[in-house]
């Protein structure tokens, strides 16, 4: 690794893809999951598409609603 070089990770994309995969695996619609988390469906859509900057609080709500640990949202 070159000194001073910063590795970039697509954290939003990874988390979004995981949320979508887990939601579908649980048989939930975006409306179902959004309602459980207290967020708008359009916001959940942006999270799943990797375009939303989201808070740790929302990520925790998503993980809880999907019955996974929060770190599972970042593992592909």
XYZ file of N, CA and C in Angstrom:
228
model
N 0.850 -1.179 0.000
C 0.000 0.000 0.000
C 0.890 1.234 0.000
N 0.591 2.178 -0.859
C 1.347 3.410 -0.957
C 1.038 4.306 0.228
N 2.094 4.905 0.776
C 1.900 5.796 1.921
C 0.963 6.935 1.538
N -0.010 7.194 2.396
C -0.950 8.289 2.167
C -2.124 7.928 1.274
N -2.111 6.742 0.705
C -3.211 6.338 -0.171
C -4.396 5.878 0.676
N -5.559 6.345 0.332
C -6.778 6.002 1.067
C -7.578 5.004 0.242
N -7.941 3.910 0.874
C -8.794 2.934 0.211
C -10.238 3.401 0.285
N -10.945 3.274 -0.821
C -12.353 3.667 -0.842
C -13.215 2.413 -0.866
N -14.195 2.403 -0.016
C -15.155 1.309 0.021
C -16.527 1.885 -0.280
N -17.299 1.158 -1.035
C -18.656 1.581 -1.360
C -19.585 1.148 -0.231
N -19.429 1.789 0.922
C -20.183 1.403 2.117
C -21.683 1.528 1.883
N -22.103 2.640 1.282
C -23.537 2.830 1.049
C -24.083 1.760 0.107
N -23.321 1.433 -0.925
C -23.762 0.420 -1.879
C -23.837 -0.961 -1.264
N -22.807 -1.314 -0.482
C -22.786 -2.624 0.170
C -23.963 -2.750 1.129
N -24.145 -1.762 1.984
C -25.242 -1.806 2.959
C -26.591 -1.849 2.250
N -26.736 -1.058 1.210
C -27.998 -1.032 0.474
C -28.332 -2.368 -0.158
N -27.329 -2.976 -0.784
C -27.559 -4.292 -1.398
C -27.909 -5.339 -0.348
N -27.255 -5.269 0.801
C -27.546 -6.216 1.876
C -28.960 -6.020 2.420
N -29.352 -4.770 2.628
C -30.708 -4.496 3.120
C -31.725 -5.072 2.141
N -31.531 -4.828 0.851
C -32.465 -5.342 -0.159
C -32.499 -6.875 -0.133
N -31.328 -7.503 -0.104
C -31.256 -8.966 -0.104
C -31.946 -9.545 1.130
N -31.662 -8.970 2.287
C -32.260 -9.460 3.535
C -33.764 -9.209 3.579
N -34.191 -8.041 3.085
C -35.625 -7.721 3.063
C -36.370 -8.710 2.183
N -35.843 -8.938 0.990
C -36.498 -9.881 0.082
C -36.503 -11.287 0.664
N -35.390 -11.678 1.287
C -35.301 -12.996 1.917
C -36.316 -13.176 3.034
N -36.663 -12.067 3.687
C -37.657 -12.107 4.764
C -39.080 -12.003 4.228
N -39.212 -11.861 2.909
C -40.538 -11.776 2.307
C -41.241 -10.459 2.572
N -40.465 -9.403 2.806
C -41.047 -8.087 3.092
C -40.984 -7.183 1.868
N -41.981 -6.330 1.747
C -41.936 -5.275 0.746
C -41.189 -4.083 1.337
N -40.855 -3.132 0.489
C -40.246 -1.901 0.996
C -41.196 -1.204 1.955
N -42.476 -1.214 1.643
C -43.464 -0.595 2.541
C -43.451 -1.261 3.915
N -43.396 -2.593 3.932
C -43.369 -3.325 5.209
C -42.175 -2.903 6.057
N -40.987 -2.943 5.463
C -39.771 -2.643 6.215
C -39.721 -1.179 6.623
N -40.099 -0.296 5.728
C -40.091 1.132 6.055
C -41.018 1.420 7.230
N -42.189 0.826 7.213
C -43.150 1.023 8.300
C -42.570 0.530 9.624
N -41.938 -0.631 9.611
C -41.339 -1.182 10.836
C -40.239 -0.280 11.389
N -39.539 0.400 10.493
C -38.405 1.243 10.912
C -38.802 2.694 11.161
N -40.016 3.050 10.791
C -40.458 4.427 10.977
C -39.826 5.401 10.000
N -39.571 4.921 8.772
C -39.006 5.784 7.735
C -39.909 5.738 6.509
N -39.706 6.677 5.603
C -40.475 6.696 4.365
C -39.969 5.607 3.423
N -40.886 5.036 2.631
C -40.512 4.019 1.653
C -39.509 4.571 0.649
N -39.676 5.833 0.267
C -38.759 6.433 -0.703
C -37.342 6.543 -0.140
N -37.231 6.784 1.159
C -35.925 6.835 1.817
C -35.296 5.443 1.829
N -36.097 4.413 2.133
C -35.602 3.040 2.098
C -35.130 2.691 0.689
N -35.862 3.111 -0.314
C -35.466 2.863 -1.691
C -34.099 3.477 -1.977
N -33.880 4.696 -1.513
C -32.584 5.359 -1.706
C -31.477 4.637 -0.943
N -31.790 4.119 0.244
C -30.799 3.334 1.003
C -30.426 2.094 0.200
N -31.434 1.378 -0.287
C -31.179 0.156 -1.049
C -30.426 0.426 -2.345
N -30.620 1.586 -2.922
C -29.920 1.952 -4.154
C -28.540 2.542 -3.896
N -28.185 2.712 -2.621
C -26.862 3.215 -2.271
C -26.676 4.696 -2.475
N -27.776 5.453 -2.511
C -27.664 6.897 -2.743
C -27.964 7.734 -1.509
N -28.456 7.118 -0.452
C -28.817 7.875 0.756
C -27.689 7.826 1.778
N -27.417 8.965 2.382
C -26.553 9.007 3.562
C -27.477 8.776 4.742
N -27.253 7.708 5.462
C -28.164 7.361 6.544
C -27.447 7.361 7.884
N -28.220 7.408 8.928
C -27.652 7.459 10.281
C -27.481 6.053 10.843
N -26.664 5.958 11.862
C -26.480 4.683 12.556
C -27.791 4.249 13.205
N -28.617 5.209 13.586
C -29.915 4.898 14.192
C -30.816 4.179 13.197
N -30.847 4.662 11.964
C -31.672 4.020 10.933
C -31.096 2.651 10.592
N -29.780 2.550 10.494
C -29.164 1.250 10.217
C -29.480 0.248 11.326
N -29.476 0.709 12.567
C -29.817 -0.166 13.692
C -31.272 -0.615 13.599
N -32.165 0.290 13.223
C -33.582 -0.065 13.071
C -33.764 -1.080 11.947
N -33.045 -0.888 10.855
C -33.121 -1.836 9.745
C -32.624 -3.213 10.181
N -31.476 -3.241 10.839
C -30.913 -4.517 11.290
C -31.866 -5.226 12.247
N -32.411 -4.495 13.195
C -33.346 -5.080 14.158
C -34.574 -5.637 13.445
N -35.122 -4.868 12.520
C -36.318 -5.299 11.790
C -36.044 -6.504 10.901
N -34.794 -6.642 10.465
C -34.413 -7.764 9.609
C -33.835 -8.937 10.413
N -33.814 -8.784 11.744
C -33.314 -9.836 12.642
C -31.863 -10.217 12.372
N -31.028 -9.193 12.131
C -29.596 -9.422 11.942
C -28.820 -8.448 12.810
N -27.529 -8.697 12.951
C -26.657 -7.751 13.641
C -26.323 -6.630 12.673
N -26.085 -5.447 13.201
C -25.824 -4.297 12.337
C -24.623 -4.543 11.425
N -23.615 -5.254 11.917
C -22.442 -5.499 11.087
C -22.759 -6.385 9.883
N -23.840 -7.157 9.964
C -24.243 -7.994 8.832
C -24.664 -7.161 7.623
N -24.990 -5.904 7.839
C -25.375 -5.030 6.734
C -24.171 -4.623 5.887
N -22.970 -4.892 6.373
C -21.762 -4.453 5.676
C -20.933 -5.611 5.132
N -21.504 -6.811 5.115
C -20.797 -7.991 4.625
C -21.537 -8.533 3.412
N -20.832 -8.593 2.294
C -21.450 -9.146 1.086
C -21.134 -10.610 0.950
